[in-house]
Amino acid sequence: MTSEIENEVPLVASILLACKAFIIFLSESPLMSVLVELIEKMLLLVGATDSFVPSALDTSRSIVIISLTLLSYYLFFGKRHSRKRHRLATELQVAREKLHYLQEQVLRDESGSTNEVRIFLDGAFDMMHYGHMNAFRLAKSLGTHLIVGVNSDKSITSCKGKPLMNDDERHTMVSACKFVNEVVPDCPYIMNKEYLDYVIDKYSIDYVVHGDDPCFVDGKDVYAAAKAAGKFRTIPRTEGVSTTDIVGRMLLLTKEHHLHGGLGSQSKFLTTSRMLKLFSADVQPPTKDMRVIYIDGAWDLFHPGHVAILKAAKSRGDYLIVGIHGDGVVNRQMGANFPLLNLHERVLSVLGCRFVDDVLIDAPYTVTHEMIASLNISEVVQGTVYDDIGSDRNDDSRYKDANDAGLLSVLQSPCDFRLENIVHRIQDNQETFQARFKRKTEAENDHYKDKYGHNSANSTSGKIDKYH
């Protein structure tokens, strides 16, 4: 104990001596003389006597004491306040969702539960992910029939640069979402009153929906007319994913988004468990007389090729189960920083597809007899086109049991779109996407700083005017 005290005393003495030296240095500096003179003038202006005027040494001591106090406060209480801000941000998100639910109930009461309520939502929906699908889900919950307008390549290019996916590809992805009833192609990126009036009249729209962030073009509220007519509603944005973030993962080759430890691991998406429940709300188990089809894969960056093979697989039976491999399995097969979306994110993307009845999360890489019997699988299918970046597709053993049982079928893939198409497009225009990534990340950080008091690159959007 004596030894510990002896070791601590020189340390405390050193700190005190350093403070004393710093105080003397400050008191003798020209800057301090100017500061003291300024304080003296201010005190004299308010009628203070000379006895109130501090010396240079007194001022230096005060500065050091205040600095040490602020430093101590930051060290001992700063992290606590940071955790409190994070908790408040989470509670705010939950409150916003509860508000959305109440808004939904009010709309249903106003419209009458037996009437059709038609909702319109528009956006670019470039490289569609589960954040977009959740926007569709939220918009659909405000009514009974969701109509989605997809912005044209031309209008997107003129406003913010060429989209990653073309008109047909984005139309395919939006149409494949189970929350969408109807798709309107070639919508302008910048909505004006005339076009909104046209959409409302042509499609008998009850409410126009947009995210809860401001939407201004040339200083004017794009949805002012809809608001004035009482036909505008907002939905909370899905936090935790954005097209910008996904492109950044490709450009930076990061692996931080991978999950280690399965579904128990914390996701960037604060509401993963709840969102899984919401996305699978309509999932029903197959009946005994149903023909169950099984197909597995990584399903990374859910794209038109995936939609096409899932549609073909579903046509083979009554009930389609999709196996989704874990991050570790996918990374061992594909290398680099794949998968670009983690298991949680890929599960939600697949669950949002209208051709999928259920998913097998963290599916075994090898399809066994036991698995076939447990899931009552009638047929195991695979396509001829694979997202095979760096992977070995010559492993026949994974489907051996299904093949031996006569249950394996290889389907001619209806679409040759692959994950590498997206990767190559980004690589071919790397400078453009890097500049766009930097610009959008800064906008997102500004948005989250304003909203929660801290920076974040993991959001669906910043102060932007469209679902991108």
CSV table of C-alpha atoms in Angstrom, one decimal:
chain,number,residue,atom,x,y,z
A,1,MET,CA,0.0,0.0,0.0
A,2,THR,CA,2.9,2.4,0.9
A,3,SER,CA,4.5,1.7,-2.4
A,4,GLU,CA,1.3,2.5,-4.3
A,5,ILE,CA,0.9,5.9,-2.4
A,6,GLU,CA,4.6,6.7,-3.2
A,7,ASN,CA,4.0,6.0,-6.8
A,8,GLU,CA,0.8,8.2,-6.9
A,9,VAL,CA,2.3,11.2,-5.1
A,10,PRO,CA,5.0,12.0,-7.8
A,11,LEU,CA,2.2,11.7,-10.5
A,12,VAL,CA,-0.1,14.1,-8.7
A,13,ALA,CA,2.9,16.5,-7.9
A,14,SER,CA,3.8,16.4,-11.6
A,15,ILE,CA,0.3,17.3,-12.7
A,16,LEU,CA,0.2,20.2,-10.1
A,17,LEU,CA,3.6,21.5,-11.2
A,18,ALA,CA,2.6,21.3,-14.8
A,19,CYS,CA,-0.6,23.3,-14.0
A,20,LYS,CA,1.5,25.9,-12.1
A,21,ALA,CA,3.9,26.3,-14.9
A,22,PHE,CA,1.1,26.7,-17.4
A,23,ILE,CA,-0.6,29.3,-15.2
A,24,ILE,CA,2.7,31.3,-14.9
A,25,PHE,CA,3.2,31.0,-18.7
A,26,LEU,CA,-0.3,32.3,-19.3
A,27,SER,CA,0.0,35.1,-16.8
A,28,GLU,CA,3.2,36.4,-18.4
A,29,SER,CA,2.0,36.1,-22.0
A,30,PRO,CA,1.1,39.2,-24.1
A,31,LEU,CA,-2.3,37.7,-24.9
A,32,MET,CA,-3.2,37.5,-21.2
A,33,SER,CA,-2.2,41.2,-20.7
A,34,VAL,CA,-4.6,42.1,-23.5
A,35,LEU,CA,-7.3,39.9,-22.0
A,36,VAL,CA,-6.9,41.5,-18.5
A,37,GLU,CA,-7.0,44.9,-20.0
A,38,LEU,CA,-10.2,44.1,-21.8
A,39,ILE,CA,-11.8,42.7,-18.7
A,40,GLU,CA,-10.7,45.8,-16.8
A,41,LYS,CA,-12.4,48.1,-19.3
A,42,MET,CA,-15.6,46.0,-19.2
A,43,LEU,CA,-15.7,46.1,-15.4
A,44,LEU,CA,-15.1,49.9,-15.4
A,45,LEU,CA,-17.9,50.4,-17.9
A,46,VAL,CA,-20.4,48.7,-15.5
A,47,GLY,CA,-19.1,50.8,-12.6
A,48,ALA,CA,-16.9,48.3,-10.8
A,49,THR,CA,-14.0,49.5,-8.7
A,50,ASP,CA,-10.4,48.7,-9.1
A,51,SER,CA,-10.6,46.0,-6.4
A,52,PHE,CA,-12.8,43.9,-8.7
A,53,VAL,CA,-10.2,43.9,-11.5
A,54,PRO,CA,-8.4,40.5,-11.6
A,55,SER,CA,-4.7,40.3,-12.1
A,56,ALA,CA,-3.1,38.3,-14.9
A,57,LEU,CA,-2.3,35.5,-12.5
A,58,ASP,CA,-5.9,35.4,-11.2
A,59,THR,CA,-7.2,35.2,-14.8
A,60,SER,CA,-4.8,32.5,-15.7
A,61,ARG,CA,-5.8,30.4,-12.6
A,62,SER,CA,-9.4,30.8,-13.5
A,63,ILE,CA,-8.9,29.7,-17.1
A,64,VAL,CA,-6.9,26.6,-16.0
A,65,ILE,CA,-9.5,25.7,-13.3
A,66,ILE,CA,-12.4,26.0,-15.8
A,67,SER,CA,-10.5,24.0,-18.5
A,68,LEU,CA,-9.8,21.2,-15.9
A,69,THR,CA,-13.5,21.2,-14.8
A,70,LEU,CA,-14.7,20.9,-18.4
A,71,LEU,CA,-12.2,18.2,-19.2
A,72,SER,CA,-13.3,16.2,-16.1
A,73,TYR,CA,-16.9,16.6,-16.9
A,74,TYR,CA,-16.3,15.3,-20.5
A,75,LEU,CA,-14.3,12.3,-19.2
A,76,PHE,CA,-16.7,11.3,-16.5
A,77,PHE,CA,-20.1,12.2,-18.0
A,78,GLY,CA,-19.6,12.5,-21.8
A,79,LYS,CA,-20.1,8.8,-22.5
A,80,ARG,CA,-23.2,8.7,-20.2
A,81,HIS,CA,-24.8,11.5,-22.2
A,82,SER,CA,-23.9,9.8,-25.5
A,83,ARG,CA,-25.6,6.6,-24.4
A,84,LYS,CA,-28.6,8.7,-23.3
A,85,ARG,CA,-28.8,10.3,-26.7
A,86,HIS,CA,-28.7,6.9,-28.4
A,87,ARG,CA,-31.5,5.7,-26.1
A,88,LEU,CA,-33.6,8.8,-26.8
A,89,ALA,CA,-33.0,8.3,-30.5
A,90,THR,CA,-34.3,4.7,-30.3
A,91,GLU,CA,-37.3,5.8,-28.2
A,92,LEU,CA,-38.0,8.6,-30.7
A,93,GLN,CA,-38.1,6.0,-33.6
A,94,VAL,CA,-40.5,3.8,-31.7
A,95,ALA,CA,-42.7,6.8,-30.9
A,96,ARG,CA,-42.7,7.8,-34.6
A,97,GLU,CA,-43.9,4.3,-35.5
A,98,LYS,CA,-46.6,4.4,-32.9
A,99,LEU,CA,-47.7,7.8,-34.3
A,100,HIS,CA,-47.8,6.3,-37.8
A,101,TYR,CA,-50.0,3.4,-36.5
A,102,LEU,CA,-52.4,5.9,-34.9
A,103,GLN,CA,-52.5,7.9,-38.2
A,104,GLU,CA,-53.3,4.7,-40.0
A,105,GLN,CA,-56.2,4.0,-37.7
A,106,VAL,CA,-57.6,7.5,-38.1
A,107,LEU,CA,-57.4,7.3,-41.9
A,108,ARG,CA,-59.2,3.9,-41.8
A,109,ASP,CA,-61.9,5.3,-39.6
A,110,GLU,CA,-62.3,8.4,-41.8
A,111,SER,CA,-62.4,6.3,-45.0
A,112,GLY,CA,-64.5,3.5,-43.8
A,113,SER,CA,-63.1,0.0,-43.4
A,114,THR,CA,-65.1,-1.4,-46.4
A,115,ASN,CA,-63.9,1.2,-48.9
A,116,GLU,CA,-60.7,1.0,-51.0
A,117,VAL,CA,-58.1,3.6,-50.0
A,118,ARG,CA,-55.6,4.3,-52.8
A,119,ILE,CA,-52.1,5.4,-51.9
A,120,PHE,CA,-49.5,6.9,-54.2
A,121,LEU,CA,-45.8,6.9,-53.5
A,122,ASP,CA,-43.0,7.7,-56.0
A,123,GLY,CA,-39.2,7.5,-56.1
A,124,ALA,CA,-36.2,6.3,-58.1
A,125,PHE,CA,-35.8,3.0,-56.1
A,126,ASP,CA,-32.3,2.5,-57.5
A,127,MET,CA,-30.7,-0.8,-56.4
A,128,MET,CA,-33.7,-1.6,-54.4
A,129,HIS,CA,-33.2,-2.8,-50.8
A,130,TYR,CA,-35.4,-3.6,-47.8
A,131,GLY,CA,-35.5,0.1,-46.8
A,132,HIS,CA,-37.5,0.7,-50.0
A,133,MET,CA,-39.7,-2.3,-49.3
A,134,ASN,CA,-40.4,-1.1,-45.8
A,135,ALA,CA,-41.4,2.3,-47.3
A,136,PHE,CA,-43.9,0.4,-49.5
A,137,ARG,CA,-45.1,-1.5,-46.4
A,138,LEU,CA,-45.7,1.6,-44.4
A,139,ALA,CA,-47.4,3.4,-47.3
A,140,LYS,CA,-49.6,0.4,-48.0
A,141,SER,CA,-50.6,0.4,-44.3
A,142,LEU,CA,-52.2,3.8,-44.7
A,143,GLY,CA,-54.7,2.3,-47.2
A,144,THR,CA,-55.7,-0.8,-49.1
A,145,HIS,CA,-54.2,-0.3,-52.6
A,146,LEU,CA,-50.6,1.0,-53.2
A,147,ILE,CA,-49.6,2.6,-56.5
A,148,VAL,CA,-45.9,3.2,-56.9
A,149,GLY,CA,-44.5,5.7,-59.4
A,150,VAL,CA,-41.0,4.9,-60.7
A,151,ASN,CA,-38.9,7.9,-61.8
A,152,SER,CA,-37.6,7.6,-65.4
A,153,ASP,CA,-33.9,7.3,-66.2
A,154,LYS,CA,-34.0,10.6,-68.1
A,155,SER,CA,-35.5,12.6,-65.2
A,156,ILE,CA,-33.1,11.0,-62.6
A,157,THR,CA,-30.1,11.6,-64.8
A,158,SER,CA,-30.9,15.3,-65.4
A,159,CYS,CA,-31.4,15.9,-61.6
A,160,LYS,CA,-28.7,13.8,-59.9
A,161,GLY,CA,-26.8,11.7,-62.4
A,162,LYS,CA,-27.4,8.3,-64.2
A,163,PRO,CA,-29.0,5.7,-61.9
A,164,LEU,CA,-27.2,2.4,-61.4
A,165,MET,CA,-30.2,0.4,-62.6
A,166,ASN,CA,-32.2,1.2,-65.7
A,167,ASP,CA,-35.9,1.8,-66.2
A,168,ASP,CA,-36.8,-1.9,-66.8
A,169,GLU,CA,-34.7,-3.2,-64.0
A,170,ARG,CA,-36.1,-0.8,-61.4
A,171,HIS,CA,-39.7,-1.5,-62.7
A,172,THR,CA,-39.1,-5.2,-62.3
A,173,MET,CA,-37.9,-4.8,-58.7
A,174,VAL,CA,-40.8,-2.6,-57.6
A,175,SER,CA,-43.4,-4.8,-59.3
A,176,ALA,CA,-41.9,-7.9,-57.5
A,177,CYS,CA,-42.5,-6.4,-54.0
A,178,LYS,CA,-45.5,-8.0,-52.3
A,179,PHE,CA,-46.6,-4.7,-50.8
A,180,VAL,CA,-47.1,-3.1,-54.2
A,181,ASN,CA,-50.4,-3.4,-56.1
A,182,GLU,CA,-49.7,-1.3,-59.2
A,183,VAL,CA,-46.7,0.5,-60.8
A,184,VAL,CA,-46.6,3.7,-62.8
A,185,PRO,CA,-43.5,4.0,-65.0
A,186,ASP,CA,-41.7,7.1,-66.3
A,187,CYS,CA,-42.7,9.4,-63.4
A,188,PRO,CA,-40.7,12.7,-63.3
A,189,TYR,CA,-38.1,12.9,-60.6
A,190,ILE,CA,-39.3,16.4,-59.6
A,191,MET,CA,-43.0,16.4,-59.0
A,192,ASN,CA,-45.0,19.5,-59.9
A,193,LYS,CA,-48.6,20.4,-59.2
A,194,GLU,CA,-49.7,19.5,-62.7
A,195,TYR,CA,-48.3,16.0,-62.6
A,196,LEU,CA,-49.6,15.4,-59.1
A,197,ASP,CA,-53.1,16.6,-60.2
A,198,TYR,CA,-52.8,14.2,-63.2
A,199,VAL,CA,-51.9,11.2,-61.0
A,200,ILE,CA,-54.5,11.9,-58.4
A,201,ASP,CA,-57.2,12.2,-61.1
A,202,LYS,CA,-56.1,9.3,-63.4
A,203,TYR,CA,-55.5,6.7,-60.6
A,204,SER,CA,-58.2,8.0,-58.2
A,205,ILE,CA,-55.6,8.6,-55.5
A,206,ASP,CA,-56.8,9.2,-51.9
A,207,TYR,CA,-53.5,10.1,-50.4
A,208,VAL,CA,-50.0,11.0,-51.7
A,209,VAL,CA,-47.3,9.7,-49.4
A,210,HIS,CA,-43.7,10.7,-48.9
A,211,GLY,CA,-41.0,10.3,-46.2
A,212,ASP,CA,-41.1,12.6,-43.2
A,213,ASP,CA,-38.2,14.7,-44.3
A,214,PRO,CA,-38.7,18.1,-46.1
A,215,CYS,CA,-39.1,17.9,-49.9
A,216,PHE,CA,-38.3,21.2,-51.6
A,217,VAL,CA,-37.3,22.1,-55.2
A,218,ASP,CA,-36.2,25.6,-56.0
A,219,GLY,CA,-37.4,26.7,-52.6
A,220,LYS,CA,-40.9,25.4,-53.1
A,221,ASP,CA,-42.6,22.5,-51.3
A,222,VAL,CA,-43.2,19.8,-54.0
A,223,TYR,CA,-46.2,18.5,-52.2
A,224,ALA,CA,-47.8,21.8,-51.3
A,225,ALA,CA,-50.9,21.2,-53.5
A,226,ALA,CA,-51.5,17.7,-52.1
A,227,LYS,CA,-51.2,19.1,-48.6
A,228,ALA,CA,-53.6,22.0,-49.4
A,229,ALA,CA,-56.1,19.4,-50.6
A,230,GLY,CA,-55.7,17.3,-47.5
A,231,LYS,CA,-54.3,14.4,-49.6
A,232,PHE,CA,-50.8,14.3,-48.2
A,233,ARG,CA,-49.4,11.9,-45.6
A,234,THR,CA,-45.9,11.1,-44.3
A,235,ILE,CA,-44.2,7.9,-43.3
A,236,PRO,CA,-41.1,7.5,-41.1
A,237,ARG,CA,-38.0,6.6,-43.0
A,238,THR,CA,-36.3,3.3,-42.5
A,239,GLU,CA,-33.0,3.9,-40.7
A,240,GLY,CA,-30.1,1.5,-40.9
A,241,VAL,CA,-29.7,1.1,-44.7
A,242,SER,CA,-29.3,3.3,-47.8
A,243,THR,CA,-28.2,2.9,-51.4
A,244,THR,CA,-25.4,5.2,-50.5
A,245,ASP,CA,-24.2,2.9,-47.7
A,246,ILE,CA,-24.3,-0.2,-49.9
A,247,VAL,CA,-22.3,1.5,-52.7
A,248,GLY,CA,-19.9,2.6,-50.0
A,249,ARG,CA,-19.4,-1.0,-49.0
A,250,MET,CA,-18.4,-1.9,-52.5
A,251,LEU,CA,-16.1,1.1,-52.9
A,252,LEU,CA,-14.4,0.7,-49.5
A,253,LEU,CA,-14.4,-3.1,-49.4
A,254,THR,CA,-15.4,-3.1,-45.8
A,255,LYS,CA,-16.7,-6.1,-43.8
A,256,GLU,CA,-18.1,-4.2,-40.8
A,257,HIS,CA,-21.6,-5.0,-41.9
A,258,HIS,CA,-21.1,-8.8,-41.6
A,259,LEU,CA,-22.8,-10.5,-38.7
A,260,HIS,CA,-20.7,-12.7,-36.3
A,261,GLY,CA,-22.7,-14.9,-34.1
A,262,GLY,CA,-25.9,-15.3,-36.0
A,263,LEU,CA,-29.2,-13.6,-35.4
A,264,GLY,CA,-28.3,-12.8,-31.8
A,265,SER,CA,-25.8,-10.2,-33.0
A,266,GLN,CA,-26.7,-6.6,-33.0
A,267,SER,CA,-27.7,-5.2,-36.4
A,268,LYS,CA,-27.3,-1.6,-37.5
A,269,PHE,CA,-31.0,-1.8,-38.1
A,270,LEU,CA,-32.4,-1.0,-34.7
A,271,THR,CA,-35.7,-2.8,-35.2
A,272,THR,CA,-34.5,-6.0,-36.8
A,273,SER,CA,-36.7,-8.5,-34.8
A,274,ARG,CA,-39.8,-6.3,-35.0
A,275,MET,CA,-39.2,-5.7,-38.7
A,276,LEU,CA,-38.8,-9.5,-39.4
A,277,LYS,CA,-42.2,-10.0,-37.7
A,278,LEU,CA,-43.8,-7.2,-39.8
A,279,PHE,CA,-42.4,-8.5,-43.1
A,280,SER,CA,-43.5,-12.0,-42.3
A,281,ALA,CA,-46.9,-11.1,-40.9
A,282,ASP,CA,-48.7,-12.8,-43.8
A,283,VAL,CA,-46.6,-16.0,-43.8
A,284,GLN,CA,-48.6,-19.1,-43.4
A,285,PRO,CA,-47.3,-22.7,-43.0
A,286,PRO,CA,-47.9,-25.0,-46.0
A,287,THR,CA,-50.7,-27.5,-45.8
A,288,LYS,CA,-50.0,-31.2,-46.2
A,289,ASP,CA,-51.4,-31.3,-49.7
A,290,MET,CA,-49.1,-28.5,-51.0
A,291,ARG,CA,-46.2,-29.1,-53.3
A,292,VAL,CA,-43.2,-27.4,-51.5
A,293,ILE,CA,-40.4,-26.0,-53.6
A,294,TYR,CA,-37.0,-25.2,-52.0
A,295,ILE,CA,-34.2,-23.0,-53.5
A,296,ASP,CA,-31.2,-21.6,-51.7
A,297,GLY,CA,-28.5,-19.0,-52.2
A,298,ALA,CA,-26.9,-15.8,-50.9
A,299,TRP,CA,-29.4,-13.4,-52.5
A,300,ASP,CA,-27.0,-10.6,-52.1
A,301,LEU,CA,-28.1,-7.2,-53.4
A,302,PHE,CA,-31.5,-8.5,-54.4
A,303,HIS,CA,-31.8,-7.9,-58.1
A,304,PRO,CA,-33.8,-8.8,-61.3
A,305,GLY,CA,-32.0,-12.1,-61.8
A,306,HIS,CA,-33.1,-13.2,-58.3
A,307,VAL,CA,-36.7,-12.1,-59.0
A,308,ALA,CA,-36.8,-14.1,-62.3
A,309,ILE,CA,-35.5,-17.4,-60.8
A,310,LEU,CA,-37.8,-17.1,-57.8
A,311,LYS,CA,-40.8,-16.6,-60.0
A,312,ALA,CA,-39.8,-19.6,-62.1
A,313,ALA,CA,-39.3,-21.7,-58.9
A,314,LYS,CA,-42.7,-20.7,-57.5
A,315,SER,CA,-44.4,-21.8,-60.7
A,316,ARG,CA,-43.2,-25.4,-60.0
A,317,GLY,CA,-45.4,-25.8,-56.9
A,318,ASP,CA,-47.7,-24.3,-54.4
A,319,TYR,CA,-45.3,-23.1,-51.7
A,320,LEU,CA,-41.8,-21.6,-52.1
A,321,ILE,CA,-39.2,-21.8,-49.3
A,322,VAL,CA,-36.1,-19.8,-49.9
A,323,GLY,CA,-32.9,-20.7,-48.0
A,324,ILE,CA,-30.6,-17.8,-47.2
A,325,HIS,CA,-27.0,-18.6,-46.3
A,326,GLY,CA,-25.2,-16.9,-43.4
A,327,ASP,CA,-22.5,-14.2,-43.9
A,328,GLY,CA,-19.7,-16.6,-43.0
A,329,VAL,CA,-20.8,-19.2,-45.6
A,330,VAL,CA,-21.2,-16.6,-48.3
A,331,ASN,CA,-17.9,-15.0,-47.6
A,332,ARG,CA,-16.1,-18.3,-47.7
A,333,GLN,CA,-17.6,-19.0,-51.1
A,334,MET,CA,-17.3,-15.5,-52.7
A,335,GLY,CA,-14.4,-14.0,-50.8
A,336,ALA,CA,-13.5,-10.2,-50.7
A,337,ASN,CA,-16.1,-8.4,-48.6
A,338,PHE,CA,-19.1,-10.3,-49.8
A,339,PRO,CA,-21.9,-10.5,-49.0
A,340,LEU,CA,-22.5,-6.8,-49.4
A,341,LEU,CA,-25.7,-7.0,-47.3
A,342,ASN,CA,-25.6,-8.9,-44.1
A,343,LEU,CA,-28.0,-11.8,-43.2
A,344,HIS,CA,-30.6,-9.6,-41.6
A,345,GLU,CA,-30.7,-7.3,-44.6
A,346,ARG,CA,-30.8,-10.1,-47.1
A,347,VAL,CA,-33.6,-11.9,-45.3
A,348,LEU,CA,-35.8,-8.8,-45.3
A,349,SER,CA,-35.2,-8.3,-49.0
A,350,VAL,CA,-36.2,-11.8,-49.9
A,351,LEU,CA,-39.2,-11.7,-47.5
A,352,GLY,CA,-40.4,-8.7,-49.4
A,353,CYS,CA,-40.7,-10.6,-52.7
A,354,ARG,CA,-44.2,-11.6,-53.7
A,355,PHE,CA,-43.1,-15.0,-55.0
A,356,VAL,CA,-41.7,-16.1,-51.7
A,357,ASP,CA,-43.9,-17.9,-49.1
A,358,ASP,CA,-41.3,-18.4,-46.4
A,359,VAL,CA,-37.5,-18.2,-45.7
A,360,LEU,CA,-35.0,-20.5,-44.0
A,361,ILE,CA,-32.7,-18.1,-42.2
A,362,ASP,CA,-29.0,-19.1,-42.1
A,363,ALA,CA,-29.8,-22.1,-44.2
A,364,PRO,CA,-27.4,-25.1,-44.3
A,365,TYR,CA,-25.0,-25.0,-47.2
A,366,THR,CA,-25.7,-28.8,-47.8
A,367,VAL,CA,-29.3,-29.9,-48.4
A,368,THR,CA,-29.6,-33.2,-46.4
A,369,HIS,CA,-32.2,-36.0,-46.3
A,370,GLU,CA,-33.2,-34.7,-42.8
A,371,MET,CA,-33.8,-31.2,-44.0
A,372,ILE,CA,-35.9,-32.4,-46.9
A,373,ALA,CA,-38.1,-34.5,-44.6
A,374,SER,CA,-38.4,-31.8,-42.0
A,375,LEU,CA,-39.6,-29.1,-44.4
A,376,ASN,CA,-41.6,-31.6,-46.5
A,377,ILE,CA,-39.8,-30.5,-49.6
A,378,SER,CA,-41.2,-31.9,-52.9
A,379,GLU,CA,-38.5,-30.5,-55.2
A,380,VAL,CA,-35.1,-28.7,-54.8
A,381,VAL,CA,-34.4,-26.3,-57.6
A,382,GLN,CA,-31.4,-24.3,-58.8
A,383,GLY,CA,-30.9,-22.0,-61.7
A,384,THR,CA,-28.3,-22.0,-64.4
A,385,VAL,CA,-27.1,-18.4,-63.7
A,386,TYR,CA,-25.3,-17.8,-60.4
A,387,ASP,CA,-23.8,-14.8,-58.5
A,388,ASP,CA,-20.5,-16.6,-58.8
A,389,ILE,CA,-18.0,-13.9,-58.1
A,390,GLY,CA,-15.0,-15.8,-56.7
A,391,SER,CA,-17.1,-18.8,-55.8
A,392,ASP,CA,-16.7,-22.5,-56.7
A,393,ARG,CA,-19.8,-23.8,-58.3
A,394,ASN,CA,-18.4,-27.3,-59.0
A,395,ASP,CA,-19.4,-28.5,-55.5
A,396,ASP,CA,-21.9,-31.2,-56.4
A,397,SER,CA,-22.0,-32.7,-52.9
A,398,ARG,CA,-24.3,-30.0,-51.4
A,399,TYR,CA,-27.3,-31.3,-53.5
A,400,LYS,CA,-26.2,-35.0,-53.5
A,401,ASP,CA,-29.1,-36.1,-51.2
A,402,ALA,CA,-31.7,-34.3,-53.2
A,403,ASN,CA,-30.3,-35.6,-56.4
A,404,ASP,CA,-30.2,-39.2,-55.1
A,405,ALA,CA,-33.8,-38.9,-54.1
A,406,GLY,CA,-34.8,-37.7,-57.5
A,407,LEU,CA,-35.8,-34.3,-56.2
A,408,LEU,CA,-33.2,-32.0,-57.8
A,409,SER,CA,-34.1,-29.9,-60.8
A,410,VAL,CA,-32.0,-27.4,-62.7
A,411,LEU,CA,-34.1,-24.6,-64.2
A,412,GLN,CA,-33.0,-22.5,-67.1
A,413,SER,CA,-32.6,-19.1,-65.6
A,414,PRO,CA,-35.1,-16.7,-67.3
A,415,CYS,CA,-32.7,-13.7,-66.7
A,416,ASP,CA,-28.9,-13.5,-67.0
A,417,PHE,CA,-28.6,-10.6,-64.6
A,418,ARG,CA,-26.0,-11.2,-61.9
A,419,LEU,CA,-24.5,-9.5,-58.9
A,420,GLU,CA,-21.3,-8.8,-61.0
A,421,ASN,CA,-23.4,-6.6,-63.3
A,422,ILE,CA,-23.9,-4.2,-60.5
A,423,VAL,CA,-20.3,-4.4,-59.3
A,424,HIS,CA,-18.9,-3.8,-62.8
A,425,ARG,CA,-21.2,-0.8,-63.3
A,426,ILE,CA,-19.8,0.8,-60.1
A,427,GLN,CA,-16.2,-0.1,-61.0
A,428,ASP,CA,-16.6,1.3,-64.5
A,429,ASN,CA,-17.8,4.6,-63.1
A,430,GLN,CA,-15.8,4.6,-59.9
A,431,GLU,CA,-14.9,8.3,-59.8
A,432,THR,CA,-18.5,9.3,-60.3
A,433,PHE,CA,-19.9,7.0,-57.6
A,434,GLN,CA,-17.1,8.0,-55.2
A,435,ALA,CA,-18.0,11.7,-55.6
A,436,ARG,CA,-21.7,10.8,-55.2
A,437,PHE,CA,-21.0,8.6,-52.2
A,438,LYS,CA,-19.1,11.4,-50.5
A,439,ARG,CA,-21.8,14.0,-51.3
A,440,LYS,CA,-24.7,11.8,-50.1
A,441,THR,CA,-22.8,10.7,-46.9
A,442,GLU,CA,-22.2,14.3,-45.9
A,443,ALA,CA,-25.9,15.0,-46.5
A,444,GLU,CA,-26.9,12.0,-44.4
A,445,ASN,CA,-24.6,13.0,-41.6
A,446,ASP,CA,-26.0,16.5,-41.6
A,447,HIS,CA,-29.5,15.1,-41.5
A,448,TYR,CA,-28.8,12.8,-38.5
A,449,LYS,CA,-26.9,15.5,-36.7
A,450,ASP,CA,-29.9,17.7,-37.0
A,451,LYS,CA,-32.3,14.9,-36.0
A,452,TYR,CA,-30.4,13.1,-33.2
A,453,GLY,CA,-27.4,15.3,-32.4
A,454,HIS,CA,-24.8,12.9,-33.8
A,455,ASN,CA,-23.4,11.8,-37.1
A,456,SER,CA,-24.4,8.6,-38.9
A,457,ALA,CA,-23.7,7.2,-42.3
A,458,ASN,CA,-26.2,4.4,-41.8
A,459,SER,CA,-29.5,5.9,-42.8
A,460,THR,CA,-31.9,5.6,-45.5
A,461,SER,CA,-31.5,9.1,-46.7
A,462,GLY,CA,-30.4,12.5,-45.6
A,463,LYS,CA,-32.0,15.8,-46.6
A,464,ILE,CA,-33.0,14.5,-50.0
A,465,ASP,CA,-36.1,14.8,-51.9
A,466,LYS,CA,-36.7,11.2,-53.1
A,467,TYR,CA,-36.5,7.6,-52.3
A,468,HIS,CA,-33.3,6.9,-54.2
